[in-house]
Short mmCIF file of C-alpha atoms in Angstrom, two decimals:
data_model
loop_
_atom_site.label_atom_id
_atom_site.label_comp_id
_atom_site.label_asym_id
_atom_site.label_seq_id
_atom_site.Cartn_x
_atom_site.Cartn_y
_atom_site.Cartn_z
CA UNK J 1 -7.08 -2.34 16.65
CA UNK J 2 -6.18 0.84 18.39
CA UNK J 3 -6.99 4.21 15.70
CA UNK J 4 -10.13 1.66 14.72
CA UNK J 5 -12.24 4.79 13.13
CA UNK J 6 -9.75 7.07 11.82
CA UNK J 7 -8.69 7.81 8.36
CA UNK J 8 -6.35 4.70 7.49
CA UNK J 9 -8.04 2.19 10.62
CA UNK J 10 -11.07 2.57 8.93
CA UNK J 11 -9.53 0.47 5.65
CA UNK J 12 -7.66 -1.86 8.23
CA UNK J 13 -11.13 -2.68 9.68
CA UNK J 14 -12.51 -3.38 6.34
CA UNK J 15 -9.52 -5.41 5.16
CA UNK J 16 -9.36 -7.44 8.55
CA UNK J 17 -13.04 -8.20 8.36
CA UNK J 18 -13.07 -9.22 4.92
CA UNK J 19 -10.34 -12.07 5.57
CA UNK J 20 -12.38 -13.21 7.85
CA UNK J 21 -10.64 -12.13 11.08
CA UNK J 22 -12.86 -10.81 14.09
CA UNK J 23 -11.51 -7.34 14.98
CA UNK J 24 -11.97 -5.49 18.17
CA UNK J 25 -11.83 -1.40 17.22
CA UNK J 26 -10.43 0.53 19.92
CA UNK J 27 -11.36 4.33 19.83
CA UNK J 28 -12.65 6.67 22.23
CA UNK J 29 -15.60 6.01 20.10
CA UNK J 30 -16.40 2.51 21.06
CA UNK J 31 -15.23 3.27 24.79
CA UNK J 32 -11.58 2.51 24.45
CA UNK J 33 -9.19 5.44 25.37
CA UNK J 34 -5.81 4.51 25.26
CA UNK J 35 -4.27 7.42 26.50
CA UNK J 36 -6.25 7.05 30.03
CA UNK J 37 -6.16 3.36 29.68
CA UNK J 38 -10.22 2.87 29.85
CA UNK J 39 -11.54 -0.03 28.65
CA UNK J 40 -7.99 -1.54 27.23
CA UNK J 41 -7.49 -4.24 29.20
CA UNK J 42 -11.56 -5.50 28.60
CA UNK J 43 -10.66 -4.89 25.06
CA UNK J 44 -7.61 -6.86 24.66
CA UNK J 45 -8.87 -10.10 26.55
CA UNK J 46 -8.19 -12.69 24.12
CA UNK J 47 -6.74 -10.57 21.44
CA UNK J 48 -3.79 -12.12 20.07
CA UNK J 49 -2.53 -9.04 18.16
CA UNK J 50 -2.63 -5.06 18.09
CA UNK J 51 -2.42 -3.05 15.48
CA UNK J 52 -1.52 0.55 16.09
CA UNK J 53 -2.26 3.16 13.60
CA UNK J 54 -3.09 6.01 16.02
CA UNK J 55 -2.46 9.39 15.65
CA UNK J 56 -2.58 13.00 16.41
CA UNK J 57 -4.92 15.59 15.42
CA UNK J 58 -2.26 18.44 14.90
CA UNK J 59 1.66 18.97 13.72
CA UNK J 60 2.57 20.06 17.20
CA UNK J 61 5.88 18.03 18.02
CA UNK J 62 5.69 18.40 21.79
CA UNK J 63 2.02 17.48 22.19
CA UNK J 64 1.66 14.60 19.69
CA UNK J 65 5.01 13.17 21.26
CA UNK J 66 3.35 13.08 24.35
CA UNK J 67 0.29 11.33 23.09
CA UNK J 68 2.47 8.79 21.35
CA UNK J 69 5.03 8.26 24.51
CA UNK J 70 1.84 7.32 26.28
CA UNK J 71 0.13 5.43 24.28
CA UNK J 72 3.13 3.26 23.53
CA UNK J 73 3.59 2.68 27.34
CA UNK J 74 -0.36 1.70 27.44
CA UNK J 75 -0.27 -0.63 24.60
CA UNK J 76 2.74 -2.50 25.83
CA UNK J 77 1.72 -2.82 29.19
CA UNK J 78 -2.19 -3.53 28.88
CA UNK J 79 -1.14 -6.00 25.75
CA UNK J 80 1.68 -7.62 27.90
CA UNK J 81 -0.83 -8.42 30.52
CA UNK J 82 -3.71 -10.04 28.13
CA UNK J 83 -1.13 -12.21 26.20
CA UNK J 84 -1.16 -10.41 23.19
CA UNK J 85 1.67 -11.69 21.01
CA UNK J 86 2.84 -8.97 19.34
CA UNK J 87 2.21 -4.89 17.71
CA UNK J 88 2.20 -3.63 14.31
CA UNK J 89 2.09 -0.29 13.77
CA UNK J 90 1.72 2.00 10.98
CA UNK J 91 4.66 5.33 10.65
CA UNK J 92 5.85 7.41 7.90
CA UNK J 93 8.34 6.80 5.17
CA UNK J 94 11.66 9.00 6.41
CA UNK J 95 10.71 9.14 9.28
CA UNK J 96 14.40 8.09 10.58
CA UNK J 97 15.62 11.44 9.21
CA UNK J 98 13.00 13.75 10.96
CA UNK J 99 14.48 16.24 13.12
CA UNK J 100 10.88 18.60 13.63
CA UNK J 101 7.46 18.39 13.51
CA UNK J 102 4.68 16.21 13.48
CA UNK J 103 7.22 13.09 11.86
CA UNK J 104 9.93 13.85 14.08
CA UNK J 105 7.11 12.80 16.64
CA UNK J 106 6.57 9.88 15.05
CA UNK J 107 9.86 8.98 14.76
CA UNK J 108 9.75 8.91 19.03
CA UNK J 109 6.60 6.82 18.83
CA UNK J 110 8.57 4.14 16.75
CA UNK J 111 11.62 4.04 19.12
CA UNK J 112 8.65 3.59 22.33
CA UNK J 113 7.06 0.77 20.42
CA UNK J 114 10.50 -1.08 19.94
CA UNK J 115 11.92 -0.67 23.01
CA UNK J 116 8.53 -2.33 24.82
CA UNK J 117 8.51 -5.76 25.95
CA UNK J 118 6.42 -6.63 23.08
CA UNK J 119 8.07 -7.72 19.58
CA UNK J 120 6.87 -4.84 17.49
CA UNK J 121 6.68 -4.87 13.64
CA UNK J 122 6.70 -1.45 12.39
CA UNK J 123 5.43 -0.61 8.23
CA UNK J 124 6.28 3.23 6.99
CA UNK J 125 4.15 4.53 4.43
CA UNK J 126 4.08 7.59 2.10
CA UNK J 127 1.55 10.41 2.83
CA UNK J 128 -1.75 9.15 1.69
CA UNK J 129 -4.24 10.60 -1.29
CA UNK J 130 -6.28 12.08 1.51
CA UNK J 131 -3.58 14.34 2.42
CA UNK J 132 -3.99 16.51 -0.62
CA UNK J 133 -7.40 17.70 0.28
CA UNK J 134 -6.67 18.30 3.96
CA UNK J 135 -3.83 20.63 2.66
CA UNK J 136 -6.43 22.47 0.80
CA UNK J 137 -8.81 22.74 3.66
CA UNK J 138 -6.53 23.99 6.17
CA UNK J 139 -5.91 27.42 3.63
CA UNK J 140 -10.05 27.65 3.33
CA UNK J 141 -9.30 30.29 0.41
CA UNK J 142 -9.52 30.35 -3.43
CA UNK J 143 -6.08 30.40 -3.99
CA UNK J 144 -3.90 27.83 -2.04
CA UNK J 145 -0.25 27.94 -1.77
CA UNK J 146 1.19 23.85 -1.54
CA UNK J 147 4.85 23.17 -1.29
CA UNK J 148 6.39 21.89 -4.54
CA UNK J 149 7.93 19.07 -2.53
CA UNK J 150 8.47 15.55 -4.18
CA UNK J 151 5.97 12.70 -2.69
CA UNK J 152 4.70 9.20 -3.96
CA UNK J 153 1.27 9.19 -2.84
CA UNK J 154 -0.10 5.98 -1.71
CA UNK J 155 -3.73 5.06 -0.95
CA UNK J 156 -5.20 4.59 2.44
CA UNK J 157 -6.49 1.21 1.32
CA UNK J 158 -2.97 -0.13 -0.62
CA UNK J 159 -1.94 0.94 2.92
CA UNK J 160 -4.25 -1.14 5.15
CA UNK J 161 -3.80 -4.49 3.20
CA UNK J 162 0.29 -4.17 3.52
CA UNK J 163 -0.13 -3.48 7.04
CA UNK J 164 -2.67 -6.71 7.71
CA UNK J 165 -0.39 -8.80 5.46
CA UNK J 166 2.67 -7.85 7.89
CA UNK J 167 0.70 -7.96 11.08
CA UNK J 168 -0.45 -11.42 10.17
CA UNK J 169 2.75 -12.99 8.79
CA UNK J 170 3.35 -16.05 10.68
CA UNK J 171 7.05 -15.77 10.18
CA UNK J 172 8.96 -13.07 12.07
CA UNK J 173 10.62 -10.48 10.27
CA UNK J 174 14.68 -11.22 9.87
CA UNK J 175 17.06 -9.68 12.21
CA UNK J 176 18.39 -6.82 10.43
CA UNK J 177 15.86 -6.24 7.67
CA UNK J 178 15.11 -3.12 6.88
CA UNK J 179 11.83 -1.43 7.72
CA UNK J 180 9.53 -2.28 5.07
CA UNK J 181 8.02 0.99 2.96
CA UNK J 182 4.76 1.37 0.89
CA UNK J 183 4.48 4.00 -1.40
CA UNK J 184 2.01 4.99 -4.59
CA UNK J 185 3.53 4.11 -8.18
CA UNK J 186 4.45 7.31 -9.28
CA UNK J 187 6.86 10.19 -7.89
CA UNK J 188 4.97 13.49 -8.28
CA UNK J 189 5.47 16.56 -6.23
CA UNK J 190 2.34 18.00 -3.63
CA UNK J 191 1.45 20.72 -5.21
CA UNK J 192 1.07 19.09 -8.36
CA UNK J 193 -1.42 16.22 -6.48
CA UNK J 194 -3.04 19.43 -5.06
CA UNK J 195 -3.62 21.38 -8.48
CA UNK J 196 -5.41 18.14 -10.11
CA UNK J 197 -8.27 18.38 -6.94
CA UNK J 198 -8.16 22.14 -6.84
CA UNK J 199 -9.34 22.19 -10.61
CA UNK J 200 -12.28 19.98 -9.13
CA UNK J 201 -12.76 22.15 -6.40
CA UNK J 202 -12.56 25.88 -8.16
CA UNK J 203 -9.32 26.66 -6.29
CA UNK J 204 -6.45 27.56 -7.90
CA UNK J 205 -3.06 25.83 -6.21
CA UNK J 206 0.37 27.69 -6.65
CA UNK J 207 3.47 25.90 -5.86
CA UNK J 208 5.91 27.24 -3.36
CA UNK J 209 9.03 26.05 -1.99
CA UNK J 210 8.14 24.93 1.35
CA UNK J 211 10.29 27.05 3.25
CA UNK J 212 8.90 26.98 7.12
CA UNK J 213 7.90 23.68 6.94
CA UNK J 214 9.68 21.32 9.06
CA UNK J 215 12.58 19.45 7.25
CA UNK J 216 11.30 21.05 4.04
CA UNK J 217 15.06 20.68 3.08
CA UNK J 218 15.24 17.21 4.01
CA UNK J 219 11.81 17.11 2.10
CA UNK J 220 13.17 18.82 -1.10
CA UNK J 221 16.24 16.28 -1.16
CA UNK J 222 14.09 13.62 -1.75
CA UNK J 223 14.34 12.31 2.28
CA UNK J 224 10.80 11.42 2.24
CA UNK J 225 10.58 9.33 -0.76
CA UNK J 226 10.39 5.38 -0.79
CA UNK J 227 13.78 3.29 -0.54
CA UNK J 228 14.90 0.70 -3.13
CA UNK J 229 13.13 -1.78 -1.38
CA UNK J 230 9.67 -0.16 -1.02
CA UNK J 231 6.62 -1.88 -2.03
CA UNK J 232 4.81 0.53 -4.62
CA UNK J 233 1.14 0.05 -5.33
CA UNK J 234 -1.41 2.03 -7.15
CA UNK J 235 -3.93 3.25 -7.57
CA UNK J 236 -2.65 6.73 -8.78
CA UNK J 237 -3.56 10.07 -7.57
CA UNK J 238 -5.09 10.80 -10.69
CA UNK J 239 -6.65 7.39 -10.97
CA UNK J 240 -8.01 7.18 -7.12
CA UNK J 241 -9.11 11.02 -7.46
CA UNK J 242 -11.19 9.80 -10.55
CA UNK J 243 -13.26 7.30 -8.29
CA UNK J 244 -14.17 10.16 -5.98
CA UNK J 245 -17.76 11.58 -6.03
#
């Protein structure tokens, strides 16, 4: 389980444990570094499948691409030596359309994993509910300017459950089948969701057009919305927010 202590990784670990599976958490906090390779061979001993939900801590395309390039190579090499059967990874809806920024780096991540020796299964997810709070945190102001771009926010727990289903499915995906998507139950704009959270935090949220963001035009035209074959599942952002302390 690569990225076990991250935002999504914590939920994946919980889902696996609840279903009775033994989990080997892999993160620097557990003494495993998938970039330097420290502790990786030991962690993968006896492991049947790798679930990769690693991420990069900034939106810098070049740095994120370097991170994913190294992590993909190391997971394949160490996994093959350990006799791992497959890798399942979490990606982002619309990644195939991306041309810049973090999402473009994630596109390279997909390509690198798919080109390795181990079979790879991919799940593309919409932006997480938690991402809205991150947008507000970045601005650190009583007024936040948030892009009014269409999205279909999804709960991390929902993504984790779907990714575990995919990773543990005994049947291999049919050849030529589209990469599966998972998203929340309703379309909204990022600024609308931010206004709901902003009201709780005492922050005024102003919707803006998103110009200057990587691939803003693609996003505005719905390029990062789920495909017709996507799995749509709740809770909605409002329902999720109502459960927060």
